Short mmCIF file of C-alpha atoms in Angstrom, two decimals:
data_model
loop_
_atom_site.label_atom_id
_atom_site.label_comp_id
_atom_site.label_asym_id
_atom_site.label_seq_id
_atom_site.Cartn_x
_atom_site.Cartn_y
_atom_site.Cartn_z
CA MET A 214 9.13 20.62 1.58
CA LEU A 215 11.04 20.92 -1.61
CA LEU A 216 9.46 24.06 -3.00
CA LEU A 217 7.09 27.32 -1.59
CA GLY A 218 3.44 27.39 -2.72
CA MET A 219 1.42 25.85 -5.41
CA SER A 220 2.33 27.93 -8.46
CA CYS A 221 5.15 29.67 -7.60
CA GLU A 222 8.65 30.34 -8.83
CA LEU A 223 11.25 27.68 -7.26
CA LYS A 224 12.04 28.75 -3.73
CA PRO A 225 13.64 26.23 -1.92
CA LEU A 226 13.02 26.43 1.34
CA ILE A 227 15.87 23.60 2.43
CA LYS A 228 18.53 22.61 0.06
CA PRO A 229 18.60 18.57 -0.17
CA SER A 230 21.32 16.96 -1.30
CA ASN A 231 20.91 16.19 -5.44
CA GLN A 232 20.74 12.89 -3.85
CA ILE A 233 18.03 12.95 -2.17
CA LEU A 234 15.95 14.98 -4.59
CA ARG A 235 16.96 12.82 -7.85
CA PHE A 236 15.88 10.01 -6.37
CA ILE A 237 12.66 12.01 -4.73
CA LEU A 238 11.62 13.82 -8.37
CA ASP A 239 12.61 9.82 -9.91
CA GLN A 240 10.62 7.48 -7.55
CA THR A 241 7.11 10.22 -7.91
CA GLY A 242 7.64 10.56 -11.69
CA CYS A 243 8.36 14.02 -12.22
CA LEU A 244 10.54 16.41 -14.21
CA ARG A 245 13.87 17.71 -13.03
CA PRO A 246 13.58 21.82 -11.77
CA GLU A 247 15.98 22.40 -14.65
CA GLU A 248 13.71 20.35 -17.09
CA ALA A 249 10.38 22.28 -16.15
CA LEU A 250 12.22 25.71 -16.66
CA LYS A 251 13.11 24.98 -20.67
CA PRO A 252 9.87 26.13 -22.74
CA GLU A 253 9.48 22.92 -23.95
CA HIS A 254 8.18 21.98 -20.77
CA SER A 255 5.34 24.95 -20.67
CA ASN A 256 3.16 22.86 -19.74
CA TYR A 257 4.45 22.02 -16.37
CA ASN A 258 2.78 23.04 -13.33
CA ILE A 259 4.12 23.21 -9.85
CA THR A 260 1.54 21.17 -7.35
CA SER A 261 2.56 19.21 -4.20
CA GLY A 262 5.65 20.78 -3.32
CA LEU A 263 7.16 19.58 -6.77
CA ILE A 264 7.11 19.89 -10.24
CA ASN A 265 4.46 17.15 -11.66
CA LYS A 266 4.15 16.44 -15.36
CA ARG A 267 0.73 16.26 -16.19
CA LEU A 268 0.56 12.83 -16.69
CA HIS A 269 0.71 10.42 -19.66
CA LEU A 270 -2.22 7.98 -18.58
CA GLY A 271 -4.36 11.00 -18.88
CA THR A 272 -7.55 12.00 -16.31
CA GLY A 273 -10.99 11.66 -16.15
CA ARG A 274 -13.22 8.58 -17.99
CA THR A 275 -11.18 6.61 -20.72
CA ASN A 276 -12.67 7.85 -23.98
CA ALA A 277 -12.13 6.85 -27.59
CA HIS A 278 -9.11 8.08 -28.63
CA GLN A 279 -7.57 6.08 -25.51
CA THR A 280 -7.22 2.78 -27.45
CA LYS A 281 -5.97 -0.51 -26.05
CA GLY A 282 -2.72 0.24 -27.93
CA GLY A 283 -1.85 2.82 -26.28
CA ILE A 284 -2.68 0.94 -22.77
CA HIS A 285 0.05 -1.86 -24.30
CA GLN A 286 2.18 0.83 -24.66
CA ILE A 287 2.03 1.38 -21.21
CA VAL A 288 2.15 -2.51 -19.68
CA ASP A 289 5.27 -2.50 -22.63
CA ARG A 290 6.93 0.40 -20.83
CA ILE A 291 5.91 -0.89 -17.21
CA ARG A 292 7.56 -4.20 -18.46
CA ALA A 293 10.74 -3.05 -19.48
CA GLY A 294 11.00 -1.28 -15.91
CA ASP A 295 10.32 2.44 -16.71
CA VAL A 296 10.37 3.97 -13.11
CA ARG A 297 7.94 6.95 -14.01
CA THR A 298 5.18 4.81 -16.18
CA VAL A 299 5.18 3.09 -13.20
CA SER A 300 4.91 6.29 -10.46
CA ARG A 301 2.38 8.16 -12.70
CA LEU A 302 0.12 4.89 -13.10
CA ILE A 303 0.49 4.27 -8.97
CA ARG A 304 -0.78 8.06 -8.59
CA HIS A 305 -3.62 7.35 -10.90
CA ILE A 306 -4.61 4.15 -8.90
CA GLU A 307 -4.36 6.27 -5.87
CA ASP A 308 -6.58 8.86 -7.56
CA LYS A 309 -8.94 6.50 -8.74
CA ASN A 310 -8.44 7.41 -11.96
CA PRO A 311 -10.88 4.62 -13.78
CA ARG A 312 -8.32 5.21 -17.11
CA ALA A 313 -5.71 3.44 -14.46
CA THR A 314 -7.85 0.60 -14.05
CA GLU A 315 -8.15 -0.66 -17.70
CA VAL A 316 -3.99 -0.79 -16.86
CA ILE A 317 -4.37 -2.75 -14.48
CA LYS A 318 -7.04 -5.06 -16.36
CA ALA A 319 -4.09 -5.65 -18.57
CA LEU A 320 -1.19 -6.10 -16.20
CA PHE A 321 -3.09 -8.26 -13.85
CA PRO A 322 -2.85 -12.19 -16.50
CA LEU A 323 1.15 -10.79 -15.95
CA THR A 324 1.21 -11.07 -12.11
CA GLY A 325 1.56 -13.61 -9.42
CA HIS A 326 5.63 -14.10 -9.78
CA ALA A 327 7.17 -12.17 -6.65
CA HIS A 328 7.21 -13.04 -3.38
CA VAL A 329 5.15 -10.50 -1.23
CA ILE A 330 6.39 -9.90 2.25
CA GLY A 331 4.36 -7.88 4.41
CA LEU A 332 6.34 -5.72 7.81
CA THR A 333 4.35 -4.84 10.62
CA GLY A 334 4.52 -3.66 14.08
CA ALA A 335 3.83 -0.66 16.27
CA PRO A 336 4.50 3.15 15.25
CA GLY A 337 8.49 3.46 16.16
CA ALA A 338 9.88 -0.31 16.26
CA GLY A 339 12.12 -0.27 13.72
CA LYS A 340 10.37 -1.20 10.55
CA SER A 341 11.82 1.35 7.98
CA THR A 342 15.13 0.63 9.16
CA LEU A 343 14.52 -3.17 8.82
CA ASN A 344 13.02 -2.70 5.45
CA ASP A 345 16.62 -0.53 4.21
CA ALA A 346 18.61 -3.43 5.57
CA LEU A 347 16.53 -6.36 4.11
CA ILE A 348 16.67 -4.56 0.43
CA THR A 349 20.22 -4.83 0.66
CA SER A 350 20.57 -8.51 1.72
CA TYR A 351 17.93 -9.42 -1.31
CA ARG A 352 19.96 -7.30 -3.62
CA ARG A 353 23.32 -8.95 -2.55
CA GLN A 354 21.48 -12.25 -3.34
CA GLY A 355 20.86 -10.60 -6.99
CA LYS A 356 17.00 -10.14 -6.65
CA THR A 357 15.22 -7.21 -7.45
CA VAL A 358 13.32 -5.13 -5.01
CA GLY A 359 10.21 -3.31 -4.74
CA VAL A 360 9.01 -1.76 -2.14
CA LEU A 361 5.84 0.45 -1.08
CA ALA A 362 5.49 2.33 2.17
CA VAL A 363 2.80 3.15 3.70
CA ASP A 364 2.20 6.06 5.42
CA PRO A 365 -0.34 7.90 7.70
CA THR A 366 -3.01 11.09 6.43
CA SER A 367 -3.72 13.41 8.86
CA PRO A 368 -7.01 13.55 9.39
CA PHE A 369 -7.90 17.07 9.78
CA THR A 370 -5.26 18.09 6.71
CA GLY A 371 -5.02 15.38 4.19
CA GLY A 372 -1.65 15.20 3.98
CA ALA A 373 0.70 12.62 4.26
CA ILE A 374 4.86 13.21 5.22
CA LEU A 375 5.71 10.39 3.15
CA GLY A 376 8.87 10.09 4.62
CA ASP A 377 9.72 6.07 5.13
CA ARG A 378 11.63 6.17 2.01
CA VAL A 379 13.93 8.67 3.09
CA ARG A 380 15.58 6.20 5.31
CA MET A 381 15.91 4.31 2.15
CA GLN A 382 17.82 6.40 0.25
CA ARG A 383 20.96 5.12 -0.20
CA HIS A 384 19.40 3.01 -2.98
CA ALA A 385 18.05 5.95 -4.70
CA GLU A 386 20.71 5.37 -7.52
CA ASP A 387 19.88 1.03 -7.85
CA LYS A 388 18.18 0.61 -10.63
CA GLY A 389 17.31 -2.90 -9.26
CA VAL A 390 15.23 -1.26 -6.21
CA PHE A 391 11.82 0.74 -6.86
CA ILE A 392 10.49 2.46 -3.66
CA ARG A 393 7.03 4.08 -3.60
CA SER A 394 5.08 5.85 -0.43
CA LEU A 395 1.72 5.25 -0.17
CA ALA A 396 -0.60 7.48 1.77
CA THR A 397 -3.36 5.48 4.01
CA ARG A 398 -6.06 8.22 2.33
CA GLY A 399 -8.34 7.72 5.20
CA ALA A 400 -8.22 3.55 5.06
CA LEU A 401 -8.20 1.66 8.26
CA GLY A 402 -6.71 -1.62 8.48
CA GLY A 403 -2.84 -0.38 8.63
CA LEU A 404 -2.37 0.15 4.68
CA SER A 405 -4.12 2.05 1.76
CA ASP A 406 -6.73 1.16 -0.89
CA ALA A 407 -4.31 1.30 -3.56
CA VAL A 408 -1.56 -1.51 -1.72
CA ASP A 409 -3.26 -4.09 -4.03
CA GLU A 410 -3.15 -2.69 -7.43
CA ALA A 411 0.12 -1.02 -6.74
CA ILE A 412 1.57 -4.57 -5.71
CA HIS A 413 0.16 -6.03 -9.14
CA VAL A 414 2.25 -3.09 -10.83
CA LEU A 415 5.58 -3.94 -8.95
CA ASP A 416 4.83 -7.73 -9.72
CA ALA A 417 4.39 -6.86 -13.44
CA MET A 418 7.33 -4.54 -13.53
CA GLY A 419 9.73 -7.53 -13.00
CA LYS A 420 10.58 -7.69 -9.11
CA ASP A 421 11.18 -10.91 -7.55
CA VAL A 422 10.36 -9.28 -4.07
CA ILE A 423 8.31 -7.06 -2.95
CA LEU A 424 8.03 -5.57 0.72
CA VAL A 425 4.74 -3.61 2.12
CA GLU A 426 5.66 -2.14 4.88
CA THR A 427 2.02 -0.89 6.87
CA VAL A 428 1.32 2.22 8.94
CA GLY A 429 2.26 1.86 12.59
CA THR A 430 -0.29 -0.88 13.96
CA GLY A 431 -1.94 -1.78 16.92
CA GLN A 432 -3.94 -4.57 17.66
CA SER A 433 -6.33 -5.07 14.89
CA GLU A 434 -5.20 -4.04 11.67
CA VAL A 435 -4.11 -6.71 10.26
CA ASP A 436 -5.07 -6.11 6.48
CA ILE A 437 -1.37 -7.31 5.05
CA MET A 438 -2.64 -11.08 5.73
CA ASN A 439 -4.77 -10.56 2.99
CA ASN A 440 -2.14 -8.67 0.52
CA ALA A 441 1.18 -10.48 1.45
CA HIS A 442 2.82 -13.95 1.87
CA THR A 443 4.73 -13.87 4.56
CA ILE A 444 4.54 -11.58 7.03
CA LEU A 445 7.00 -10.02 9.48
CA LEU A 446 5.70 -8.53 13.03
CA VAL A 447 8.52 -6.58 14.34
CA LEU A 448 8.66 -5.98 18.36
CA THR A 449 10.25 -3.49 20.53
CA PRO A 450 11.00 -4.26 24.33
CA GLY A 451 9.27 -2.08 26.75
CA MET A 452 5.82 -2.18 24.34
CA GLY A 453 3.65 -4.02 27.54
CA ASP A 454 3.53 -6.81 29.52
CA GLU A 455 2.88 -10.57 28.48
CA VAL A 456 -0.88 -10.09 28.02
CA GLN A 457 -0.49 -8.14 25.30
CA THR A 458 1.38 -11.28 23.89
CA LEU A 459 -1.94 -13.02 24.12
CA LYS A 460 -4.25 -11.18 22.50
CA ALA A 461 -6.04 -11.70 19.26
CA GLY A 462 -5.08 -9.51 16.02
CA VAL A 463 -1.58 -8.70 14.76
CA MET A 464 -0.07 -11.60 17.07
CA GLU A 465 -1.96 -14.77 15.15
CA ILE A 466 -1.13 -13.04 11.25
CA ALA A 467 2.63 -13.15 12.28
CA ASP A 468 4.40 -15.83 10.24
CA LEU A 469 7.57 -15.02 11.77
CA PHE A 470 8.88 -12.87 15.08
CA LEU A 471 11.19 -10.05 15.10
CA ILE A 472 12.26 -8.31 18.76
CA ASN A 473 14.24 -5.58 16.75
CA LYS A 474 16.82 -3.16 19.59
CA ALA A 475 16.89 -6.38 21.24
CA ASP A 476 20.23 -5.02 23.37
CA GLN A 477 17.67 -3.13 25.63
CA PRO A 478 16.33 -4.10 28.73
CA GLY A 479 13.35 -5.96 28.62
CA ALA A 480 14.60 -8.09 25.28
CA ALA A 481 14.77 -11.31 27.33
CA LYS A 482 11.43 -10.67 28.73
CA LEU A 483 9.66 -10.25 25.42
CA LEU A 484 11.62 -13.08 24.11
CA ASN A 485 10.53 -15.61 27.03
CA GLU A 486 6.41 -14.21 26.43
CA LEU A 487 6.20 -15.30 23.32
CA LYS A 488 7.72 -18.67 23.59
CA ARG A 489 5.25 -19.55 26.45
CA ALA A 490 2.34 -17.62 24.16
CA LEU A 491 3.54 -20.07 21.13
CA ASP A 492 3.54 -22.42 23.57
CA MET A 493 -0.45 -22.39 24.00
CA ALA A 494 -0.87 -22.86 20.18
CA ASP A 495 -3.14 -25.31 19.57
CA SER A 496 -1.75 -26.02 16.07
CA PHE A 497 0.61 -24.21 13.41
CA PRO A 498 -0.88 -24.27 9.61
CA CYS A 499 1.53 -26.84 8.02
CA GLY A 500 3.84 -27.45 10.28
CA TRP A 501 5.17 -23.54 10.47
CA ARG A 502 5.58 -22.49 14.22
CA PRO A 503 6.77 -18.70 13.77
CA PRO A 504 10.24 -18.33 14.64
CA ILE A 505 11.20 -15.51 17.07
CA LEU A 506 14.80 -13.50 15.42
CA THR A 507 16.35 -11.21 17.19
CA VAL A 508 17.99 -8.01 15.88
CA GLU A 509 20.66 -5.83 18.06
CA ASN A 510 22.00 -2.07 17.42
CA ILE A 511 22.32 -1.38 13.72
CA ALA A 512 25.63 1.06 14.72
CA GLN A 513 27.18 -2.56 15.03
CA PRO A 514 27.71 -3.09 11.21
CA GLU A 515 29.00 -6.53 11.27
CA PRO A 516 26.09 -7.83 14.08
CA PHE A 517 23.34 -6.11 12.58
CA VAL A 518 23.95 -7.48 8.89
CA ASP A 519 24.31 -11.16 10.31
CA LYS A 520 21.23 -11.25 11.87
CA VAL A 521 19.28 -9.62 9.25
CA ASN A 522 20.71 -11.98 6.60
CA GLN A 523 19.18 -14.74 8.91
CA VAL A 524 15.52 -12.86 9.07
CA ARG A 525 16.35 -13.08 5.00
CA CYS A 526 17.05 -16.65 5.18
CA LYS A 527 13.93 -17.40 7.40
CA ILE A 528 11.54 -15.26 5.19
CA GLU A 529 13.10 -17.60 2.26
CA GLU A 530 12.37 -20.58 3.99
CA HIS A 531 8.64 -19.83 5.00
CA TYR A 532 7.85 -19.31 1.44
CA GLU A 533 9.29 -22.63 0.09
CA LEU A 534 6.96 -24.19 2.50
CA LEU A 535 4.26 -22.26 1.52
CA ARG A 536 5.08 -23.32 -1.95
CA ASP A 537 5.15 -26.89 -1.38
CA SER A 538 2.07 -27.17 0.73
CA ASP A 539 -1.24 -26.28 -0.17
CA ILE A 540 -1.28 -23.15 2.07
CA LEU A 541 0.04 -20.87 -0.42
CA ARG A 542 -2.65 -21.11 -2.94
CA GLN A 543 -5.27 -20.92 -0.03
CA ARG A 544 -3.76 -17.48 0.88
CA GLU A 545 -3.70 -16.68 -2.74
CA ARG A 546 -7.86 -17.50 -3.02
CA ARG A 547 -8.16 -15.21 0.36
CA LYS A 548 -6.29 -12.53 -1.32
CA ALA A 549 -8.31 -13.43 -4.36
CA GLU A 550 -11.61 -12.65 -2.59
CA VAL A 551 -10.63 -9.65 -1.29
CA GLN A 552 -9.91 -8.20 -4.42
CA LEU A 553 -13.09 -8.82 -5.94
CA LYS A 554 -15.00 -7.68 -3.16
CA HIS A 555 -12.59 -4.40 -3.15
CA ALA A 556 -13.67 -4.45 -7.15
CA LEU A 557 -16.81 -4.20 -6.30
CA ASP A 558 -17.26 -1.70 -3.49
CA ASN A 559 -15.24 0.68 -6.47
CA ALA A 560 -17.67 -0.56 -9.31
CA LEU A 561 -21.15 -0.53 -7.30
CA VAL A 562 -20.37 1.71 -4.08
CA ASP A 563 -18.36 4.63 -5.47
CA GLU A 564 -20.21 4.58 -8.51
CA VAL A 565 -23.52 5.24 -6.48
CA VAL A 566 -22.46 7.95 -4.25
CA GLU A 567 -20.65 9.73 -7.48
CA CYS A 568 -24.06 9.75 -8.97
CA LEU A 569 -25.58 10.58 -5.51
CA ARG A 570 -22.27 13.55 -5.05
CA GLN A 571 -23.43 14.77 -9.10
CA GLY A 572 -26.79 14.82 -8.01
CA GLY A 573 -26.88 16.67 -5.41
CA GLU A 574 -28.57 14.33 -3.40
CA TRP A 575 -25.74 13.04 -1.06
CA GLU A 576 -25.44 16.57 1.17
CA GLY A 577 -29.42 15.52 1.60
CA LEU A 578 -29.34 12.00 3.00
CA LEU A 579 -25.99 13.13 5.30
CA GLN A 580 -28.10 16.41 6.60
CA ALA A 581 -31.38 13.92 7.28
CA LEU A 582 -28.82 11.88 9.03
CA THR A 583 -28.07 14.57 11.22
CA ASP A 584 -31.21 15.63 11.94
CA LYS A 585 -32.17 12.04 13.24
CA SER A 586 -35.38 12.06 10.28
CA THR A 587 -34.40 8.71 9.30
CA ASP A 588 -31.57 6.57 9.93
CA PRO A 589 -28.42 5.09 7.20
CA TYR A 590 -30.01 1.17 7.44
CA THR A 591 -33.12 2.75 5.72
CA LEU A 592 -31.65 4.60 3.61
CA ALA A 593 -29.30 2.41 2.45
CA GLU A 594 -32.11 -0.25 1.94
CA GLY A 595 -34.06 2.17 -0.16
CA ILE A 596 -31.28 2.99 -2.24
CA THR A 597 -30.26 -0.97 -3.04
CA SER A 598 -33.69 -1.08 -4.48
CA LEU A 599 -33.39 1.32 -6.72
CA ILE A 600 -30.43 -0.13 -8.11
CA TYR A 601 -31.77 -3.30 -9.12
CA ALA A 602 -34.82 -1.76 -10.61
CA PRO A 603 -34.72 0.34 -14.33
CA ASP A 604 -33.36 3.54 -14.98
CA TRP A 605 -31.67 3.23 -11.58
CA THR A 606 -29.63 6.57 -11.79
CA GLY A 607 -32.84 8.17 -12.73
CA LYS A 608 -34.79 7.47 -9.75
CA LEU A 609 -31.83 8.60 -7.17
CA ALA A 610 -32.24 11.90 -8.71
CA ASN A 611 -35.51 11.90 -7.72
CA MET A 612 -35.75 10.03 -4.86
CA ASP A 613 -37.29 11.76 -2.01
CA ILE A 614 -35.37 11.42 1.12
CA ALA A 615 -37.39 12.07 4.03
CA ALA A 616 -39.52 9.72 2.92
CA GLY A 617 -38.50 5.94 4.02
CA GLN A 618 -38.83 6.03 7.90
CA GLY A 619 -39.95 3.25 9.76
CA GLY A 620 -40.90 0.69 8.57
CA ASN A 621 -39.52 -1.70 5.67
CA ASP A 622 -40.61 0.58 2.77
CA HIS A 623 -38.77 1.66 0.72
CA GLU A 624 -39.31 4.14 -1.49
CA LEU A 625 -37.34 6.89 -0.14
#
């Protein structure tokens, strides 16, 4: 919370350090406060507590004057590592701006070079702290790093704190590091719907390594498996009995297990339980048995750094094994399938829903379901039949919501 209100004068509630303020403004593609007060920037407004520039990518659907040349200029700026252009594009991806889709189309052939690493685990397991340490470790190897930190969205207010990157503020001045927070915006599975495209953007930006940190997950939030080459599951002692280590779900997708806060009571027990669980596995893809690593107290810098370096080495070892086998191609194909389905959802489902909303039929459909006068399956079948008919948008606008109950009659 930097500023008060929606369209108001600048009134800091909490005076952050210059480093934090500069970091937040740079990473969100926003102007600095002193820039916004200049007369030439009178078309800037205050929204969501920050001074947001009206984005260069435009709003709404693509029109005639938004040429391919403009898209190529945006692509060139992204390839050159322009932080604000990247930030604006990711914000438009989150907002599902069709203009962003056109840019992603141009960026897609430039992707496929970065090593994407997923960090997942329960809330409070220490994912952000580990992320921060891994950034440092990779930077010492001379590699550039992109970070996507996903934070949960409130189901009541729709807001998100987006606070994970505050733990990584020491990298604010490093031009080889780009950190962006994403809100789930209701998406399930531990990620944001914008993660796929955001990974493409950072890949095209030239980042060698992309770290994707999920929200605090339970046992079934496994979407990270469709986005990352290497998945690191962060665990802490005292999170449950040995039955938890045998349950399907997030335990099955891990390529590496990391016991964080391993100096706490119960760490040895957790280590043994994980070993027993792995011993029960029939086989491991490509012969890779997920290693179990431990990291102790961050308050002891030298041992902590040594352990984090060991984690990085194991991550790199796993990626080398993937590249030398057919497993990497299999994972890329799985990712491609998910991306295609996601794109179809956006192209078909979202288009239909938007058409229904604009025509006013959406609320009528929801009311019919609430009144139990029809069911969602009959409605979905009827809408699908209209989509495959000529002039389906007009038919949707004139459909009869009350009809089509009980049976296979597709006329709604």
